[in-house]
């Protein structure tokens, strides 16, 4: 099957239709449920990142989502035309800290990196591009 | 997401169902803070029907844990599904909030806090 490609205006409202597209893609290709959480989480974290970091002209900015699968893996490519921002450059949060020292920053990208097998950032043609790959356990 | 509250021996149980995403995080946090403010011994959030939590949802647990500590009452979660448990494990949130397999253990821990 061909990859799924959808786009949306870079705003909080983009999350619902993009998430619906992800769930349809998963159901249509009968992909394993246990691998889906990582993609749902990545989608939310990156839409919210774009909305927070690319806020200035958000109404004129776009998010592109591409999903593709083969028997070994699922690949999600996430692009936006907001200001350059590399979430993989964020410091890894110290997950050993208790309640007093803990801050919330960086946990989203940390979770995505832990749950995916590959996370790559590139800036090209005025777009941020994140490529996420997760291998399927039963492949 | 849907929340329902009950009281067991001075401990407030918050049953959290559905998806704790960015949209649900703020109202959930408000409910948890209100429960802690009104709590006798403490608050247990039962996550048995919770399907999904993101980093926005984790923030609400961190805020709750800080509020409970400031007030000197207990705060714990229980009945995590494997996917939700994985999120807590990968972020070290077991050090932020007490994680228990069952509600009875969580109530006992909170009561002793």
PDB file of C-alpha atoms in Angstrom:
ATOM      1  CA  UNK A   1       0.000   0.000   0.000  1.00  0.00           C
ATOM      2  CA  UNK A   2       1.063   3.582  -0.593  1.00  0.00           C
ATOM      3  CA  UNK A   3       2.193   5.758   2.304  1.00  0.00           C
ATOM      4  CA  UNK A   4      -0.456   7.859   4.034  1.00  0.00           C
ATOM      5  CA  UNK A   5       0.119  11.610   3.637  1.00  0.00           C
ATOM      6  CA  UNK A   6      -1.921  14.246   5.452  1.00  0.00           C
ATOM      7  CA  UNK A   7      -1.351  17.883   6.326  1.00  0.00           C
ATOM      8  CA  UNK A   8      -2.914  20.404   8.680  1.00  0.00           C
ATOM      9  CA  UNK A   9      -2.535  23.993   9.821  1.00  0.00           C
ATOM     10  CA  UNK A  10       0.005  24.178  12.649  1.00  0.00           C
ATOM     11  CA  UNK A  11      -2.375  24.646  15.584  1.00  0.00           C
ATOM     12  CA  UNK A  12      -3.702  22.656  18.522  1.00  0.00           C
ATOM     13  CA  UNK A  13      -6.740  21.802  16.392  1.00  0.00           C
ATOM     14  CA  UNK A  14      -4.475  19.770  14.080  1.00  0.00           C
ATOM     15  CA  UNK A  15      -4.070  17.011  16.643  1.00  0.00           C
ATOM     16  CA  UNK A  16      -7.536  15.454  16.400  1.00  0.00           C
ATOM     17  CA  UNK A  17      -7.638  14.962  12.605  1.00  0.00           C
ATOM     18  CA  UNK A  18      -4.005  13.790  12.503  1.00  0.00           C
ATOM     19  CA  UNK A  19      -4.661  11.340  15.312  1.00  0.00           C
ATOM     20  CA  UNK A  20      -7.772  10.042  13.528  1.00  0.00           C
ATOM     21  CA  UNK A  21      -5.652   9.526  10.406  1.00  0.00           C
ATOM     22  CA  UNK A  22      -3.075   7.599  12.458  1.00  0.00           C
ATOM     23  CA  UNK A  23      -5.731   5.324  13.999  1.00  0.00           C
ATOM     24  CA  UNK A  24      -7.319   4.677  10.571  1.00  0.00           C
ATOM     25  CA  UNK A  25      -3.903   3.844   9.137  1.00  0.00           C
ATOM     26  CA  UNK A  26      -3.266   1.409  12.003  1.00  0.00           C
ATOM     27  CA  UNK A  27      -6.630  -0.324  11.648  1.00  0.00           C
ATOM     28  CA  UNK A  28      -6.536  -0.487   7.850  1.00  0.00           C
ATOM     29  CA  UNK A  29      -3.110  -2.165   7.801  1.00  0.00           C
ATOM     30  CA  UNK A  30      -3.879  -4.362  10.823  1.00  0.00           C
ATOM     31  CA  UNK A  31      -0.729  -3.298  12.653  1.00  0.00           C
ATOM     32  CA  UNK A  32      -0.081  -4.621  16.181  1.00  0.00           C
ATOM     33  CA  UNK A  33      -1.754  -2.655  18.977  1.00  0.00           C
ATOM     34  CA  UNK A  34       1.288  -2.700  21.243  1.00  0.00           C
ATOM     35  CA  UNK A  35       3.340  -0.637  18.770  1.00  0.00           C
ATOM     36  CA  UNK A  36       0.660   2.041  18.362  1.00  0.00           C
ATOM     37  CA  UNK A  37       1.165   3.844  21.688  1.00  0.00           C
ATOM     38  CA  UNK A  38       4.611   5.110  20.670  1.00  0.00           C
ATOM     39  CA  UNK A  39       3.181   6.732  17.535  1.00  0.00           C
ATOM     40  CA  UNK A  40       0.182   8.267  19.313  1.00  0.00           C
ATOM     41  CA  UNK A  41       2.540   9.717  21.889  1.00  0.00           C
ATOM     42  CA  UNK A  42       5.020  10.983  19.266  1.00  0.00           C
ATOM     43  CA  UNK A  43       2.218  12.664  17.325  1.00  0.00           C
ATOM     44  CA  UNK A  44       0.907  14.496  20.397  1.00  0.00           C
ATOM     45  CA  UNK A  45       4.376  15.512  21.593  1.00  0.00           C
ATOM     46  CA  UNK A  46       5.419  16.885  18.199  1.00  0.00           C
ATOM     47  CA  UNK A  47       2.178  18.718  17.419  1.00  0.00           C
ATOM     48  CA  UNK A  48       2.378  20.379  20.836  1.00  0.00           C
ATOM     49  CA  UNK A  49       6.084  21.181  20.287  1.00  0.00           C
ATOM     50  CA  UNK A  50       5.323  22.851  16.965  1.00  0.00           C
ATOM     51  CA  UNK A  51       2.442  24.806  18.442  1.00  0.00           C
ATOM     52  CA  UNK A  52       4.581  25.975  21.377  1.00  0.00           C
ATOM     53  CA  UNK A  53       7.819  26.724  19.507  1.00  0.00           C
ATOM     54  CA  UNK A  54       6.360  27.898  16.219  1.00  0.00           C
ATOM     55  CA  UNK A  55       3.628  30.040  17.707  1.00  0.00           C
ATOM     56  CA  UNK A  56       4.563  33.344  16.066  1.00  0.00           C
ATOM     57  CA  UNK A  57       2.885  32.810  12.733  1.00  0.00           C
ATOM     58  CA  UNK A  58       1.132  29.559  13.502  1.00  0.00           C
ATOM     59  CA  UNK A  59      -1.944  30.287  11.391  1.00  0.00           C
ATOM     60  CA  UNK A  60       0.159  30.413   8.239  1.00  0.00           C
ATOM     61  CA  UNK A  61       2.294  27.385   9.093  1.00  0.00           C
ATOM     62  CA  UNK A  62       1.692  23.778   8.157  1.00  0.00           C
ATOM     63  CA  UNK A  63       2.308  20.336   9.622  1.00  0.00           C
ATOM     64  CA  UNK A  64       2.817  17.354   7.333  1.00  0.00           C
ATOM     65  CA  UNK A  65       2.479  13.753   8.471  1.00  0.00           C
ATOM     66  CA  UNK A  66       3.552  10.716   6.486  1.00  0.00           C
ATOM     67  CA  UNK A  67       3.116   7.132   7.632  1.00  0.00           C
ATOM     68  CA  UNK A  68       4.402   4.044   5.928  1.00  0.00           C
ATOM     69  CA  UNK A  69       4.855   0.424   6.922  1.00  0.00           C
ATOM     70  CA  UNK A  70       6.438  -2.775   5.766  1.00  0.00           C
ATOM     71  CA  UNK A  71       6.499  -6.171   7.477  1.00  0.00           C
ATOM     72  CA  UNK A  72       9.515  -5.176   9.607  1.00  0.00           C
ATOM     73  CA  UNK A  73       8.727  -1.630  10.729  1.00  0.00           C
ATOM     74  CA  UNK A  74       6.490   1.438  10.791  1.00  0.00           C
ATOM     75  CA  UNK A  75       7.953   4.803   9.760  1.00  0.00           C
ATOM     76  CA  UNK A  76       6.461   8.203  10.617  1.00  0.00           C
ATOM     77  CA  UNK A  77       7.810  11.403   9.053  1.00  0.00           C
ATOM     78  CA  UNK A  78       6.727  14.605  10.673  1.00  0.00           C
ATOM     79  CA  UNK A  79       7.429  17.980   9.027  1.00  0.00           C
ATOM     80  CA  UNK A  80       6.627  21.628   9.738  1.00  0.00           C
ATOM     81  CA  UNK A  81       7.650  24.949   8.205  1.00  0.00           C
ATOM     82  CA  UNK A  82       8.071  26.771  11.514  1.00  0.00           C
ATOM     83  CA  UNK A  83      11.360  28.145  12.873  1.00  0.00           C
ATOM     84  CA  UNK A  84      14.193  25.632  13.045  1.00  0.00           C
ATOM     85  CA  UNK A  85      13.861  23.513  16.171  1.00  0.00           C
ATOM     86  CA  UNK A  86      15.655  20.249  16.863  1.00  0.00           C
ATOM     87  CA  UNK A  87      13.933  18.401  19.724  1.00  0.00           C
ATOM     88  CA  UNK A  88      16.684  15.767  19.674  1.00  0.00           C
ATOM     89  CA  UNK A  89      19.127  18.489  20.817  1.00  0.00           C
ATOM     90  CA  UNK A  90      17.359  18.832  24.181  1.00  0.00           C
ATOM     91  CA  UNK A  91      19.203  17.519  27.208  1.00  0.00           C
ATOM     92  CA  UNK A  92      18.079  14.135  28.441  1.00  0.00           C
ATOM     93  CA  UNK A  93      16.069  14.754  31.623  1.00  0.00           C
ATOM     94  CA  UNK A  94      17.369  13.273  34.869  1.00  0.00           C
ATOM     95  CA  UNK A  95      14.740  10.603  35.501  1.00  0.00           C
ATOM     96  CA  UNK A  96      16.304   9.667  38.853  1.00  0.00           C
ATOM     97  CA  UNK A  97      15.119  12.865  40.577  1.00  0.00           C
ATOM     98  CA  UNK A  98      12.372  12.895  43.203  1.00  0.00           C
ATOM     99  CA  UNK A  99       9.427  15.221  43.570  1.00  0.00           C
ATOM    100  CA  UNK A 100      11.322  18.244  44.903  1.00  0.00           C
ATOM    101  CA  UNK A 101      13.961  18.483  42.168  1.00  0.00           C
ATOM    102  CA  UNK A 102      11.784  17.368  39.295  1.00  0.00           C
ATOM    103  CA  UNK A 103      10.826  19.580  36.365  1.00  0.00           C
ATOM    104  CA  UNK A 104       8.703  18.497  33.426  1.00  0.00           C
ATOM    105  CA  UNK A 105      10.867  19.767  30.555  1.00  0.00           C
ATOM    106  CA  UNK A 106      12.121  17.347  27.923  1.00  0.00           C
ATOM    107  CA  UNK A 107      10.074  14.359  29.066  1.00  0.00           C
ATOM    108  CA  UNK A 108       8.038  14.174  25.863  1.00  0.00           C
ATOM    109  CA  UNK A 109      10.977  13.813  23.487  1.00  0.00           C
ATOM    110  CA  UNK A 110      12.669  11.517  26.018  1.00  0.00           C
ATOM    111  CA  UNK A 111       9.671   9.166  25.935  1.00  0.00           C
ATOM    112  CA  UNK A 112       9.584   9.212  22.141  1.00  0.00           C
ATOM    113  CA  UNK A 113      13.288   8.379  21.881  1.00  0.00           C
ATOM    114  CA  UNK A 114      12.920   5.529  24.364  1.00  0.00           C
ATOM    115  CA  UNK A 115       9.892   4.036  22.621  1.00  0.00           C
ATOM    116  CA  UNK A 116      11.145   4.364  19.032  1.00  0.00           C
ATOM    117  CA  UNK A 117      14.054   2.471  17.507  1.00  0.00           C
ATOM    118  CA  UNK A 118      15.227   5.456  15.481  1.00  0.00           C
ATOM    119  CA  UNK A 119      14.664   9.222  15.785  1.00  0.00           C
ATOM    120  CA  UNK A 120      16.338  11.589  13.327  1.00  0.00           C
ATOM    121  CA  UNK A 121      16.047  15.335  12.850  1.00  0.00           C
ATOM    122  CA  UNK A 122      16.904  17.279   9.702  1.00  0.00           C
ATOM    123  CA  UNK A 123      16.345  20.869   8.576  1.00  0.00           C
ATOM    124  CA  UNK A 124      15.936  21.182   4.795  1.00  0.00           C
ATOM    125  CA  UNK A 125      14.006  23.401   2.383  1.00  0.00           C
ATOM    126  CA  UNK A 126      12.736  25.562   5.242  1.00  0.00           C
ATOM    127  CA  UNK A 127      11.193  22.601   7.053  1.00  0.00           C
ATOM    128  CA  UNK A 128      11.886  20.711  10.246  1.00  0.00           C
ATOM    129  CA  UNK A 129      11.763  17.006   9.480  1.00  0.00           C
ATOM    130  CA  UNK A 130      11.596  14.267  12.097  1.00  0.00           C
ATOM    131  CA  UNK A 131      11.843  10.679  10.994  1.00  0.00           C
ATOM    132  CA  UNK A 132      10.703   8.062  13.516  1.00  0.00           C
ATOM    133  CA  UNK A 133      11.036   4.329  13.035  1.00  0.00           C
ATOM    134  CA  UNK A 134       9.784   1.506  15.214  1.00  0.00           C
ATOM    135  CA  UNK A 135      10.466  -2.115  14.403  1.00  0.00           C
ATOM    136  CA  UNK A 136       7.584  -4.515  14.808  1.00  0.00           C
ATOM    137  CA  UNK A 137       8.251  -7.090  17.488  1.00  0.00           C
ATOM    138  CA  UNK A 138       6.842 -10.069  15.599  1.00  0.00           C
ATOM    139  CA  UNK A 139       8.627  -9.233  12.323  1.00  0.00           C
TER     140      UNK A 139
ATOM    141  CA  UNK B   1     -11.342  11.515  30.027  1.00  0.00           C
ATOM    142  CA  UNK B   2     -13.804  10.699  32.809  1.00  0.00           C
ATOM    143  CA  UNK B   3     -13.123  11.085  36.528  1.00  0.00           C
ATOM    144  CA  UNK B   4     -15.114   9.774  39.467  1.00  0.00           C
ATOM    145  CA  UNK B   5     -14.392  10.275  43.155  1.00  0.00           C
ATOM    146  CA  UNK B   6     -15.083   8.200  46.228  1.00  0.00           C
ATOM    147  CA  UNK B   7     -13.925   8.187  49.839  1.00  0.00           C
ATOM    148  CA  UNK B   8     -12.401   5.127  51.545  1.00  0.00           C
ATOM    149  CA  UNK B   9     -11.368   5.489  55.206  1.00  0.00           C
ATOM    150  CA  UNK B  10     -10.332   9.132  54.877  1.00  0.00           C
ATOM    151  CA  UNK B  11      -8.565   8.597  51.556  1.00  0.00           C
ATOM    152  CA  UNK B  12      -9.988  10.146  48.376  1.00  0.00           C
ATOM    153  CA  UNK B  13      -9.942   7.755  45.414  1.00  0.00           C
ATOM    154  CA  UNK B  14      -9.942   9.372  41.964  1.00  0.00           C
ATOM    155  CA  UNK B  15     -10.806   6.850  39.245  1.00  0.00           C
ATOM    156  CA  UNK B  16      -9.370   8.131  35.946  1.00  0.00           C
ATOM    157  CA  UNK B  17     -10.686   6.674  32.692  1.00  0.00           C
ATOM    158  CA  UNK B  18      -9.834   7.306  29.050  1.00  0.00           C
ATOM    159  CA  UNK B  19      -7.037   9.441  27.667  1.00  0.00           C
ATOM    160  CA  UNK B  20      -4.904  11.819  29.710  1.00  0.00           C
ATOM    161  CA  UNK B  21      -3.562  13.928  26.835  1.00  0.00           C
ATOM    162  CA  UNK B  22      -2.741  17.643  26.619  1.00  0.00           C
ATOM    163  CA  UNK B  23      -6.443  18.580  26.405  1.00  0.00           C
ATOM    164  CA  UNK B  24      -7.385  16.519  29.468  1.00  0.00           C
ATOM    165  CA  UNK B  25      -4.302  17.386  31.536  1.00  0.00           C
ATOM    166  CA  UNK B  26      -5.390  20.797  32.811  1.00  0.00           C
ATOM    167  CA  UNK B  27      -8.893  19.799  34.037  1.00  0.00           C
ATOM    168  CA  UNK B  28      -7.414  16.622  35.536  1.00  0.00           C
ATOM    169  CA  UNK B  29      -4.783  18.647  37.383  1.00  0.00           C
ATOM    170  CA  UNK B  30      -7.458  20.991  38.764  1.00  0.00           C
ATOM    171  CA  UNK B  31      -9.465  17.986  40.058  1.00  0.00           C
ATOM    172  CA  UNK B  32      -6.403  16.385  41.641  1.00  0.00           C
ATOM    173  CA  UNK B  33      -5.381  19.637  43.329  1.00  0.00           C
ATOM    174  CA  UNK B  34      -8.924  20.103  44.647  1.00  0.00           C
ATOM    175  CA  UNK B  35      -8.980  16.528  45.955  1.00  0.00           C
ATOM    176  CA  UNK B  36      -5.649  17.056  47.723  1.00  0.00           C
ATOM    177  CA  UNK B  37      -6.804  20.371  49.215  1.00  0.00           C
ATOM    178  CA  UNK B  38      -9.892  18.633  50.630  1.00  0.00           C
ATOM    179  CA  UNK B  39      -8.178  15.353  51.547  1.00  0.00           C
ATOM    180  CA  UNK B  40      -8.098  13.862  55.006  1.00  0.00           C
ATOM    181  CA  UNK B  41      -5.213  11.400  54.794  1.00  0.00           C
ATOM    182  CA  UNK B  42      -4.450  11.640  51.103  1.00  0.00           C
ATOM    183  CA  UNK B  43      -5.377  10.896  47.504  1.00  0.00           C
ATOM    184  CA  UNK B  44      -5.057   7.734  45.414  1.00  0.00           C
ATOM    185  CA  UNK B  45      -5.511   7.976  41.649  1.00  0.00           C
ATOM    186  CA  UNK B  46      -6.752   4.607  40.347  1.00  0.00           C
ATOM    187  CA  UNK B  47      -5.570   4.312  36.742  1.00  0.00           C
ATOM    188  CA  UNK B  48      -7.212   0.957  35.907  1.00  0.00           C
ATOM    189  CA  UNK B  49      -9.363   2.435  33.098  1.00  0.00           C
ATOM    190  CA  UNK B  50      -6.664   4.864  31.854  1.00  0.00           C
ATOM    191  CA  UNK B  51      -5.632   4.005  28.282  1.00  0.00           C
ATOM    192  CA  UNK B  52      -3.115   6.725  27.530  1.00  0.00           C
ATOM    193  CA  UNK B  53      -0.933   9.306  29.249  1.00  0.00           C
ATOM    194  CA  UNK B  54       1.449  11.790  27.586  1.00  0.00           C
ATOM    195  CA  UNK B  55       4.074  14.103  29.083  1.00  0.00           C
ATOM    196  CA  UNK B  56       1.327  16.728  29.469  1.00  0.00           C
ATOM    197  CA  UNK B  57      -0.514  14.235  31.689  1.00  0.00           C
ATOM    198  CA  UNK B  58       2.622  13.473  33.699  1.00  0.00           C
ATOM    199  CA  UNK B  59       2.844  17.162  34.563  1.00  0.00           C
ATOM    200  CA  UNK B  60      -0.463  16.862  36.446  1.00  0.00           C
ATOM    201  CA  UNK B  61       0.945  14.013  38.573  1.00  0.00           C
ATOM    202  CA  UNK B  62       4.054  16.068  39.354  1.00  0.00           C
ATOM    203  CA  UNK B  63       1.922  19.058  40.386  1.00  0.00           C
ATOM    204  CA  UNK B  64      -0.242  16.750  42.509  1.00  0.00           C
ATOM    205  CA  UNK B  65       2.779  15.185  44.197  1.00  0.00           C
ATOM    206  CA  UNK B  66       4.208  18.626  45.036  1.00  0.00           C
ATOM    207  CA  UNK B  67       0.851  19.840  46.387  1.00  0.00           C
ATOM    208  CA  UNK B  68       0.414  16.707  48.524  1.00  0.00           C
ATOM    209  CA  UNK B  69       3.913  17.039  49.931  1.00  0.00           C
ATOM    210  CA  UNK B  70       3.350  20.712  50.764  1.00  0.00           C
ATOM    211  CA  UNK B  71       0.139  19.812  52.597  1.00  0.00           C
ATOM    212  CA  UNK B  72       1.665  16.777  54.305  1.00  0.00           C
ATOM    213  CA  UNK B  73      -0.785  14.222  52.916  1.00  0.00           C
ATOM    214  CA  UNK B  74      -0.170  11.077  50.872  1.00  0.00           C
ATOM    215  CA  UNK B  75      -0.445  10.798  47.090  1.00  0.00           C
ATOM    216  CA  UNK B  76      -0.208   7.582  45.078  1.00  0.00           C
ATOM    217  CA  UNK B  77      -1.370   5.851  41.897  1.00  0.00           C
ATOM    218  CA  UNK B  78      -2.437   2.243  41.380  1.00  0.00           C
ATOM    219  CA  UNK B  79      -3.625  -0.298  38.779  1.00  0.00           C
ATOM    220  CA  UNK B  80      -1.487   0.949  35.881  1.00  0.00           C
ATOM    221  CA  UNK B  81      -1.991  -0.768  32.527  1.00  0.00           C
ATOM    222  CA  UNK B  82       1.251  -2.023  30.936  1.00  0.00           C
ATOM    223  CA  UNK B  83       1.433   0.909  28.468  1.00  0.00           C
ATOM    224  CA  UNK B  84       0.895   3.466  31.229  1.00  0.00           C
ATOM    225  CA  UNK B  85       3.352   1.622  33.502  1.00  0.00           C
ATOM    226  CA  UNK B  86       5.939   1.867  30.710  1.00  0.00           C
ATOM    227  CA  UNK B  87       5.516   5.659  30.557  1.00  0.00           C
ATOM    228  CA  UNK B  88       6.005   5.885  34.340  1.00  0.00           C
ATOM    229  CA  UNK B  89       9.034   3.581  34.156  1.00  0.00           C
ATOM    230  CA  UNK B  90      10.736   5.373  31.250  1.00  0.00           C
ATOM    231  CA  UNK B  91      10.358   8.778  32.939  1.00  0.00           C
ATOM    232  CA  UNK B  92      11.251   7.633  36.462  1.00  0.00           C
ATOM    233  CA  UNK B  93       7.875   8.847  37.706  1.00  0.00           C
ATOM    234  CA  UNK B  94       7.807   6.061  40.272  1.00  0.00           C
ATOM    235  CA  UNK B  95      10.174   8.326  42.229  1.00  0.00           C
ATOM    236  CA  UNK B  96       7.756  11.252  41.957  1.00  0.00           C
ATOM    237  CA  UNK B  97       4.583   9.452  42.970  1.00  0.00           C
ATOM    238  CA  UNK B  98       4.107   6.123  44.749  1.00  0.00           C
ATOM    239  CA  UNK B  99       3.084   3.415  42.237  1.00  0.00           C
ATOM    240  CA  UNK B 100       1.134   0.429  43.555  1.00  0.00           C
ATOM    241  CA  UNK B 101      -0.243  -2.689  41.894  1.00  0.00           C
ATOM    242  CA  UNK B 102      -3.521  -2.611  43.791  1.00  0.00           C
ATOM    243  CA  UNK B 103      -5.844  -0.092  45.366  1.00  0.00           C
ATOM    244  CA  UNK B 104      -5.601  -1.599  48.847  1.00  0.00           C
ATOM    245  CA  UNK B 105      -1.808  -1.234  48.865  1.00  0.00           C
ATOM    246  CA  UNK B 106      -2.064   2.357  47.643  1.00  0.00           C
ATOM    247  CA  UNK B 107      -4.617   3.226  50.339  1.00  0.00           C
ATOM    248  CA  UNK B 108      -2.406   1.670  53.018  1.00  0.00           C
ATOM    249  CA  UNK B 109       0.653   3.582  51.780  1.00  0.00           C
ATOM    250  CA  UNK B 110      -1.207   6.895  51.624  1.00  0.00           C
ATOM    251  CA  UNK B 111      -2.759   6.386  55.065  1.00  0.00           C
ATOM    252  CA  UNK B 112       0.661   5.821  56.585  1.00  0.00           C
ATOM    253  CA  UNK B 113       2.190   8.882  54.955  1.00  0.00           C
TER     254      UNK B 113
END
